Amino acid sequence: MFAVKQPTTKVLPLYQEFHPRWYRPRVSVYWWLGQWQYLKFILREISSVFVAVFVVITLLQLRALRAGPEAYARFQHWLQSPIALAINGISLFFVLFHTITWFNLAPRAMAVRFRGKRLPEILIAAPNYVVWALVSAGVTWLVLR
């Protein structure tokens, strides 16, 4: 009266070492050294570490300032050591590199249109540089006055 349905089993295809869908060409660990664009991408990503180092040094400076004149004098003395100068020099380079590459990337990430046409990249990147210069000048004026 009622037919019993037999379970169906799928037959898996034989294993093929280089199946077209599964084939992934081997890529060297140093793939990013092949082109300047790849290297720039990796350097921009690594620069985030140095941005963090710069922030940590600034926070340590604020902590030393809060701890009193003696602690701040010790911190300033440490900042004059060759290791601290090297760390700050490398960090400055990478912070500038990170900022410049980020500002150059902004026009590609934002497709701003005006009257149906895309604005040139310079019109999007230039205000970033202008604001950066104005803020830097303002901070410099505050520190040096």
PDB file of C-alpha atoms in Angstrom:
ATOM      1  CA  MET A   1       0.000   0.000   0.000  1.00  0.00           C
ATOM      2  CA  PHE A   2       2.626   2.520   1.010  1.00  0.00           C
ATOM      3  CA  ALA A   3       5.849   2.381  -0.892  1.00  0.00           C
ATOM      4  CA  VAL A   4       9.000   2.684   1.145  1.00  0.00           C
ATOM      5  CA  LYS A   5      11.303   5.225  -0.382  1.00  0.00           C
ATOM      6  CA  GLN A   6      14.824   3.954  -0.660  1.00  0.00           C
ATOM      7  CA  PRO A   7      17.513   6.399   0.505  1.00  0.00           C
ATOM      8  CA  THR A   8      19.579   7.749  -2.335  1.00  0.00           C
ATOM      9  CA  THR A   9      23.289   8.034  -1.961  1.00  0.00           C
ATOM     10  CA  LYS A  10      25.322  10.595  -3.794  1.00  0.00           C
ATOM     11  CA  VAL A  11      28.360   9.302  -5.529  1.00  0.00           C
ATOM     12  CA  LEU A  12      31.231  11.663  -4.928  1.00  0.00           C
ATOM     13  CA  PRO A  13      33.501  12.274  -7.878  1.00  0.00           C
ATOM     14  CA  LEU A  14      36.947  10.842  -7.629  1.00  0.00           C
ATOM     15  CA  TYR A  15      39.414  13.139  -5.949  1.00  0.00           C
ATOM     16  CA  GLN A  16      41.399  15.188  -8.388  1.00  0.00           C
ATOM     17  CA  GLU A  17      44.426  16.970  -7.049  1.00  0.00           C
ATOM     18  CA  PHE A  18      44.056  19.985  -9.309  1.00  0.00           C
ATOM     19  CA  HIS A  19      40.334  20.272  -9.843  1.00  0.00           C
ATOM     20  CA  PRO A  20      39.589  23.410 -11.907  1.00  0.00           C
ATOM     21  CA  ARG A  21      37.376  24.933  -9.218  1.00  0.00           C
ATOM     22  CA  TRP A  22      39.789  24.186  -6.425  1.00  0.00           C
ATOM     23  CA  TYR A  23      43.039  25.089  -8.112  1.00  0.00           C
ATOM     24  CA  ARG A  24      44.792  27.957  -6.414  1.00  0.00           C
ATOM     25  CA  PRO A  25      48.099  29.031  -7.875  1.00  0.00           C
ATOM     26  CA  ARG A  26      50.887  29.196  -5.344  1.00  0.00           C
ATOM     27  CA  VAL A  27      51.712  32.734  -4.340  1.00  0.00           C
ATOM     28  CA  SER A  28      55.012  33.702  -2.798  1.00  0.00           C
ATOM     29  CA  VAL A  29      55.072  35.110   0.706  1.00  0.00           C
ATOM     30  CA  TYR A  30      56.776  38.132  -0.821  1.00  0.00           C
ATOM     31  CA  TRP A  31      54.039  38.842  -3.394  1.00  0.00           C
ATOM     32  CA  TRP A  32      53.859  42.440  -2.240  1.00  0.00           C
ATOM     33  CA  LEU A  33      57.426  43.167  -3.370  1.00  0.00           C
ATOM     34  CA  GLY A  34      56.489  42.632  -7.023  1.00  0.00           C
ATOM     35  CA  GLN A  35      54.893  46.020  -7.691  1.00  0.00           C
ATOM     36  CA  TRP A  36      55.156  49.473  -6.144  1.00  0.00           C
ATOM     37  CA  GLN A  37      51.369  49.640  -5.587  1.00  0.00           C
ATOM     38  CA  TYR A  38      51.428  46.435  -3.542  1.00  0.00           C
ATOM     39  CA  LEU A  39      54.436  47.601  -1.532  1.00  0.00           C
ATOM     40  CA  LYS A  40      52.757  50.943  -0.869  1.00  0.00           C
ATOM     41  CA  PHE A  41      49.635  49.122   0.335  1.00  0.00           C
ATOM     42  CA  ILE A  42      51.627  46.973   2.766  1.00  0.00           C
ATOM     43  CA  LEU A  43      53.623  49.965   4.020  1.00  0.00           C
ATOM     44  CA  ARG A  44      50.391  51.894   4.607  1.00  0.00           C
ATOM     45  CA  GLU A  45      49.034  48.973   6.636  1.00  0.00           C
ATOM     46  CA  ILE A  46      52.277  48.656   8.624  1.00  0.00           C
ATOM     47  CA  SER A  47      52.294  52.405   9.227  1.00  0.00           C
ATOM     48  CA  SER A  48      49.298  51.952  11.515  1.00  0.00           C
ATOM     49  CA  VAL A  49      51.625  50.314  14.036  1.00  0.00           C
ATOM     50  CA  PHE A  50      53.867  53.386  14.038  1.00  0.00           C
ATOM     51  CA  VAL A  51      50.862  55.680  14.362  1.00  0.00           C
ATOM     52  CA  ALA A  52      49.967  53.687  17.484  1.00  0.00           C
ATOM     53  CA  VAL A  53      53.566  54.022  18.769  1.00  0.00           C
ATOM     54  CA  PHE A  54      53.345  57.784  18.274  1.00  0.00           C
ATOM     55  CA  VAL A  55      50.072  57.880  20.234  1.00  0.00           C
ATOM     56  CA  VAL A  56      51.554  55.789  23.063  1.00  0.00           C
ATOM     57  CA  ILE A  57      54.577  58.102  23.327  1.00  0.00           C
ATOM     58  CA  THR A  58      52.265  61.118  23.468  1.00  0.00           C
ATOM     59  CA  LEU A  59      50.175  59.477  26.199  1.00  0.00           C
ATOM     60  CA  LEU A  60      53.333  58.642  28.163  1.00  0.00           C
ATOM     61  CA  GLN A  61      54.399  62.266  27.829  1.00  0.00           C
ATOM     62  CA  LEU A  62      51.057  63.430  29.211  1.00  0.00           C
ATOM     63  CA  ARG A  63      51.383  60.967  32.100  1.00  0.00           C
ATOM     64  CA  ALA A  64      54.872  62.270  32.891  1.00  0.00           C
ATOM     65  CA  LEU A  65      53.580  65.837  32.738  1.00  0.00           C
ATOM     66  CA  ARG A  66      50.823  64.960  35.177  1.00  0.00           C
ATOM     67  CA  ALA A  67      53.276  63.221  37.530  1.00  0.00           C
ATOM     68  CA  GLY A  68      55.229  66.417  38.136  1.00  0.00           C
ATOM     69  CA  PRO A  69      58.326  68.334  37.032  1.00  0.00           C
ATOM     70  CA  GLU A  70      60.823  65.628  38.013  1.00  0.00           C
ATOM     71  CA  ALA A  71      58.995  62.900  36.109  1.00  0.00           C
ATOM     72  CA  TYR A  72      58.625  65.171  33.089  1.00  0.00           C
ATOM     73  CA  ALA A  73      62.342  66.037  33.182  1.00  0.00           C
ATOM     74  CA  ARG A  74      63.184  62.301  33.260  1.00  0.00           C
ATOM     75  CA  PHE A  75      60.843  61.697  30.327  1.00  0.00           C
ATOM     76  CA  GLN A  76      62.406  64.558  28.339  1.00  0.00           C
ATOM     77  CA  HIS A  77      65.840  63.129  29.083  1.00  0.00           C
ATOM     78  CA  TRP A  78      64.658  59.736  27.781  1.00  0.00           C
ATOM     79  CA  LEU A  79      63.278  61.421  24.641  1.00  0.00           C
ATOM     80  CA  GLN A  80      66.806  62.705  23.909  1.00  0.00           C
ATOM     81  CA  SER A  81      68.280  59.195  23.902  1.00  0.00           C
ATOM     82  CA  PRO A  82      69.308  57.732  20.529  1.00  0.00           C
ATOM     83  CA  ILE A  83      66.684  54.964  20.731  1.00  0.00           C
ATOM     84  CA  ALA A  84      63.858  57.419  21.407  1.00  0.00           C
ATOM     85  CA  LEU A  85      65.072  59.694  18.602  1.00  0.00           C
ATOM     86  CA  ALA A  86      65.180  56.745  16.188  1.00  0.00           C
ATOM     87  CA  ILE A  87      61.700  55.583  17.232  1.00  0.00           C
ATOM     88  CA  ASN A  88      60.307  59.101  16.838  1.00  0.00           C
ATOM     89  CA  GLY A  89      62.036  59.608  13.484  1.00  0.00           C
ATOM     90  CA  ILE A  90      60.698  56.338  12.076  1.00  0.00           C
ATOM     91  CA  SER A  91      57.270  57.047  13.540  1.00  0.00           C
ATOM     92  CA  LEU A  92      57.238  60.541  12.008  1.00  0.00           C
ATOM     93  CA  PHE A  93      58.107  59.124   8.587  1.00  0.00           C
ATOM     94  CA  PHE A  94      55.349  56.515   8.766  1.00  0.00           C
ATOM     95  CA  VAL A  95      52.763  58.945  10.166  1.00  0.00           C
ATOM     96  CA  LEU A  96      53.450  61.318   7.264  1.00  0.00           C
ATOM     97  CA  PHE A  97      53.381  58.424   4.781  1.00  0.00           C
ATOM     98  CA  HIS A  98      50.098  57.172   6.259  1.00  0.00           C
ATOM     99  CA  THR A  99      48.531  60.637   6.087  1.00  0.00           C
ATOM    100  CA  ILE A 100      49.628  61.380   2.533  1.00  0.00           C
ATOM    101  CA  THR A 101      48.563  58.005   1.154  1.00  0.00           C
ATOM    102  CA  TRP A 102      45.250  58.236   3.016  1.00  0.00           C
ATOM    103  CA  PHE A 103      44.523  61.702   1.616  1.00  0.00           C
ATOM    104  CA  ASN A 104      45.415  60.465  -1.879  1.00  0.00           C
ATOM    105  CA  LEU A 105      43.101  57.498  -1.402  1.00  0.00           C
ATOM    106  CA  ALA A 106      40.082  59.600  -0.348  1.00  0.00           C
ATOM    107  CA  PRO A 107      39.144  60.794  -3.878  1.00  0.00           C
ATOM    108  CA  ARG A 108      39.076  57.215  -5.132  1.00  0.00           C
ATOM    109  CA  ALA A 109      36.848  56.095  -2.266  1.00  0.00           C
ATOM    110  CA  MET A 110      34.349  58.954  -2.676  1.00  0.00           C
ATOM    111  CA  ALA A 111      32.681  59.407  -6.040  1.00  0.00           C
ATOM    112  CA  VAL A 112      31.515  63.010  -5.679  1.00  0.00           C
ATOM    113  CA  ARG A 113      29.384  64.192  -8.587  1.00  0.00           C
ATOM    114  CA  PHE A 114      28.508  67.762  -9.462  1.00  0.00           C
ATOM    115  CA  ARG A 115      25.968  68.422 -12.230  1.00  0.00           C
ATOM    116  CA  GLY A 116      26.226  64.820 -13.372  1.00  0.00           C
ATOM    117  CA  LYS A 117      30.012  64.760 -13.704  1.00  0.00           C
ATOM    118  CA  ARG A 118      32.537  63.319 -11.321  1.00  0.00           C
ATOM    119  CA  LEU A 119      34.736  65.924  -9.670  1.00  0.00           C
ATOM    120  CA  PRO A 120      38.468  65.713 -10.367  1.00  0.00           C
ATOM    121  CA  GLU A 121      40.496  63.991  -7.659  1.00  0.00           C
ATOM    122  CA  ILE A 122      42.437  67.163  -6.867  1.00  0.00           C
ATOM    123  CA  LEU A 123      39.241  68.952  -5.803  1.00  0.00           C
ATOM    124  CA  ILE A 124      38.611  66.279  -3.184  1.00  0.00           C
ATOM    125  CA  ALA A 125      42.204  65.779  -1.998  1.00  0.00           C
ATOM    126  CA  ALA A 126      43.206  69.452  -1.872  1.00  0.00           C
ATOM    127  CA  PRO A 127      40.818  70.457   0.955  1.00  0.00           C
ATOM    128  CA  ASN A 128      42.254  67.623   3.065  1.00  0.00           C
ATOM    129  CA  TYR A 129      45.760  69.001   2.616  1.00  0.00           C
ATOM    130  CA  VAL A 130      44.613  72.587   3.266  1.00  0.00           C
ATOM    131  CA  VAL A 131      42.911  71.627   6.537  1.00  0.00           C
ATOM    132  CA  TRP A 132      45.955  69.552   7.527  1.00  0.00           C
ATOM    133  CA  ALA A 133      48.256  72.536   6.901  1.00  0.00           C
ATOM    134  CA  LEU A 134      45.968  74.933   8.803  1.00  0.00           C
ATOM    135  CA  VAL A 135      45.641  72.633  11.819  1.00  0.00           C
ATOM    136  CA  SER A 136      49.407  72.008  11.818  1.00  0.00           C
ATOM    137  CA  ALA A 137      50.084  75.750  11.658  1.00  0.00           C
ATOM    138  CA  GLY A 138      47.609  76.362  14.489  1.00  0.00           C
ATOM    139  CA  VAL A 139      49.163  73.710  16.721  1.00  0.00           C
ATOM    140  CA  THR A 140      52.655  75.017  15.924  1.00  0.00           C
ATOM    141  CA  TRP A 141      51.583  78.548  16.813  1.00  0.00           C
ATOM    142  CA  LEU A 142      50.062  77.369  20.110  1.00  0.00           C
ATOM    143  CA  VAL A 143      53.168  75.404  21.077  1.00  0.00           C
ATOM    144  CA  LEU A 144      55.750  78.030  20.099  1.00  0.00           C
ATOM    145  CA  ARG A 145      54.113  81.201  21.399  1.00  0.00           C
TER     146      ARG A 145
END
